[in-house]
Tab-separated table of C-alpha atoms in Angstrom:
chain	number	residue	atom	x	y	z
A	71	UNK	CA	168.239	37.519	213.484
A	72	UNK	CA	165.938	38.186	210.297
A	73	UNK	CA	164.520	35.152	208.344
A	74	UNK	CA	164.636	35.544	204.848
A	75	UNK	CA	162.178	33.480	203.122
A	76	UNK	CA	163.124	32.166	199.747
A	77	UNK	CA	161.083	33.364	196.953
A	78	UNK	CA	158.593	30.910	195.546
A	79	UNK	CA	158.992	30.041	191.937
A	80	UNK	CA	156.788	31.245	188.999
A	81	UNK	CA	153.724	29.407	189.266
A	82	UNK	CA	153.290	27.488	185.975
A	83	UNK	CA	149.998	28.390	183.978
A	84	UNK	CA	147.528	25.479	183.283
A	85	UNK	CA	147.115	25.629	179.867
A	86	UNK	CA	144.341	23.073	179.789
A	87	UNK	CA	141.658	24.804	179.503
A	88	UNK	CA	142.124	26.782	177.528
A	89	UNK	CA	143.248	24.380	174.847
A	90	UNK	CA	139.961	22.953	176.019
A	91	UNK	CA	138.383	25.920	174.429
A	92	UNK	CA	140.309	26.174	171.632
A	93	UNK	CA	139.247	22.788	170.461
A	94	UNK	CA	135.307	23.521	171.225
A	95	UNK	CA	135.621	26.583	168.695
A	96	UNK	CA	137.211	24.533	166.517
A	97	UNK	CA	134.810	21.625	166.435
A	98	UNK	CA	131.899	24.421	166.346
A	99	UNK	CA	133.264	26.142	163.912
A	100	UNK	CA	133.585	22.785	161.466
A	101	UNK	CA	130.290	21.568	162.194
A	102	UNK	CA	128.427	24.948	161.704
A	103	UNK	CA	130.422	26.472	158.614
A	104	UNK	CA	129.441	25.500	155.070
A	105	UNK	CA	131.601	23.286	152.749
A	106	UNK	CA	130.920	24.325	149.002
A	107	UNK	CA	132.578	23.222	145.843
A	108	UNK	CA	134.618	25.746	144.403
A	109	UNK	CA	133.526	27.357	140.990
A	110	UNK	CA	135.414	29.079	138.492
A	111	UNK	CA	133.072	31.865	138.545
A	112	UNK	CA	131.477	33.903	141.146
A	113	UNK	CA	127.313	34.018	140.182
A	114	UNK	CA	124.735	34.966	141.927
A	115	UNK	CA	121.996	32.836	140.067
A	116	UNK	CA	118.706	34.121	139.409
A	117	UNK	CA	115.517	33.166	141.329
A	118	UNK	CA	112.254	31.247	140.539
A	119	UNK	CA	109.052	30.400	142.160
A	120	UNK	CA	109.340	26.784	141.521
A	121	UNK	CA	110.815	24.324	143.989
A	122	UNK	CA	113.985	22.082	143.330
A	123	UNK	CA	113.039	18.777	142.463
A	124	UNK	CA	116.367	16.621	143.700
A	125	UNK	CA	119.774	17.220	144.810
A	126	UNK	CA	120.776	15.780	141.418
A	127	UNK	CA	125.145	16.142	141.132
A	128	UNK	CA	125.783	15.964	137.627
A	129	UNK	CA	127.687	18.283	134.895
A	130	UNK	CA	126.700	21.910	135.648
A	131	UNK	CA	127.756	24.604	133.424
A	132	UNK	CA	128.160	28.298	135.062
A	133	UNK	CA	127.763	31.581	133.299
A	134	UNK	CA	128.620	34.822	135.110
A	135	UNK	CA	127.346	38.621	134.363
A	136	UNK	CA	129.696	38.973	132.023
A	137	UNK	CA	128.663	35.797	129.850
A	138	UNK	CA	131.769	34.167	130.764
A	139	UNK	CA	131.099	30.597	130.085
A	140	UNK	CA	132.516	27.750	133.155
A	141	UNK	CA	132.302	24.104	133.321
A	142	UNK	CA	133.335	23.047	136.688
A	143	UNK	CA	136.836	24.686	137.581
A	144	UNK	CA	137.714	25.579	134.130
A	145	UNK	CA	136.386	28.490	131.931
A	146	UNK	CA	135.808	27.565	128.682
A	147	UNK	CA	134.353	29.483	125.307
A	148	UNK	CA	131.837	29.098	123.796
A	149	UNK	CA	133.154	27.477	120.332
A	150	UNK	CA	135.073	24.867	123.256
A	151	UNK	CA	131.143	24.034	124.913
A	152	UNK	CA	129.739	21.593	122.158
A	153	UNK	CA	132.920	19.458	121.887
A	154	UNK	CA	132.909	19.394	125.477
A	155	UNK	CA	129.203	18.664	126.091
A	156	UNK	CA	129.617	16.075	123.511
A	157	UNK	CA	132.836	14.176	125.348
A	158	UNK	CA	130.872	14.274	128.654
A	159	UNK	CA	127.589	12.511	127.145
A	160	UNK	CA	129.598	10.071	125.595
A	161	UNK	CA	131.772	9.337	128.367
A	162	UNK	CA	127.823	9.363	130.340
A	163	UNK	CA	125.209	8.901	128.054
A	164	UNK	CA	122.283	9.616	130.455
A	165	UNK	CA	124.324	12.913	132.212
A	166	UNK	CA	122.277	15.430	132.772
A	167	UNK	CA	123.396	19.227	131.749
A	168	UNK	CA	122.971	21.401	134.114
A	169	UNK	CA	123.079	25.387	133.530
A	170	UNK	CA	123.764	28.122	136.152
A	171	UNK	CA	123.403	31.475	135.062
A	172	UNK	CA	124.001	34.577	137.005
A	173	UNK	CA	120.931	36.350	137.715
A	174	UNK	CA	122.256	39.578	135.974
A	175	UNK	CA	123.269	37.660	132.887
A	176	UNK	CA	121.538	38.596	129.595
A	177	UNK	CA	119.089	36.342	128.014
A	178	UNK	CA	120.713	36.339	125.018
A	179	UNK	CA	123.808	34.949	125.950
A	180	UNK	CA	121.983	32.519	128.322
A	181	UNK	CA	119.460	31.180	125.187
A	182	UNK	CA	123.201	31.270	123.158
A	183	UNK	CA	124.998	28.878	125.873
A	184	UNK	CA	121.608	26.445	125.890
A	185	UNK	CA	122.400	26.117	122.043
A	186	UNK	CA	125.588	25.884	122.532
A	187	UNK	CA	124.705	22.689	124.793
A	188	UNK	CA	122.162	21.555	122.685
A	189	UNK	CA	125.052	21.366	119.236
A	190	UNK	CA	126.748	19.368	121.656
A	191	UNK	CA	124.260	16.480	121.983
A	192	UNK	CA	122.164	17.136	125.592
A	193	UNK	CA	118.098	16.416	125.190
A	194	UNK	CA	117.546	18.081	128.441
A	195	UNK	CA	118.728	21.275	129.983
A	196	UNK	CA	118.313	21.682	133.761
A	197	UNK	CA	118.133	25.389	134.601
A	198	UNK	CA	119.798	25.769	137.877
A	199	UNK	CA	117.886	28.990	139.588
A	200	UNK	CA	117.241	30.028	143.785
A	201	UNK	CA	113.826	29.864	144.887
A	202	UNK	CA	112.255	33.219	145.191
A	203	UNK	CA	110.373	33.808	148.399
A	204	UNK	CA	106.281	34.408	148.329
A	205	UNK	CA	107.167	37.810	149.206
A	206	UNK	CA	108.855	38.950	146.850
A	207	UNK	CA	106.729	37.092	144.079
A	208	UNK	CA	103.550	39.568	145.084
């Protein structure tokens, strides 16, 4: 007489650890990635050789290549930038303008947009620029 053995059922997967993982890349990947504002325009700004002075969030003004003209998520002309320079210092007297130019934009139209500013009522201009290394100052 022959036994038959019954077959054993499917062994069920932990799935613990590697949820366990899943949640470690997660919580690396949160901690280590970068959160940035979104802009209206994609700049790269140009550089300087001075240092930032303060991490100073105020009203920043972006102009691309092109001489496209953005003030936070909204692109705006330039006959729009005085009236709108002008609400924003009198909704905030002591804001601070900040500009943002792309590194490839002409001076021009950068000089233009400080004008532009300027009609509207700001004393100071902040000229938003990356820090150049020493290398590449030589």
């Amino acid at each position: 007489m022959r036994i038959i053995r019954p077959k054993p059922d499917r062994e069920l997967v932990n799935l613990t650890p590697l949820i366990d993982i899943v949640f470690n890349l997660l919580i690396f990947f949160m901690l280590t990635g970068s959160i940035t504002a979104a802009e209206a325009l994609s700049i790269d700004p140009a550089s300087s050789t001075s240092r930032m002075r303060g991490n100073v969030e105020e009203t920043v003004v972006l102009v691309d290549a092109e001489g496209r003209i953005a003030l936070g998520e909204r692109i705006v002309s330039r006959k729009e930038l005085p009236g709108i320079i002008r609400e924003t210092l009198t909704a905030d007297p002591g804001a601070l303008i900040q500009l943002k130019p792309d590194g490839e934009a002409d001076a021009a139209q950068v000089i233009d947009i400080m004008e532009g500013i300027r009609e509207g009522g700001a004393e100071y201009i902040v000229l938003l620029t990356m820090q150049r290394s020493a290398r590449a100052v030589s």
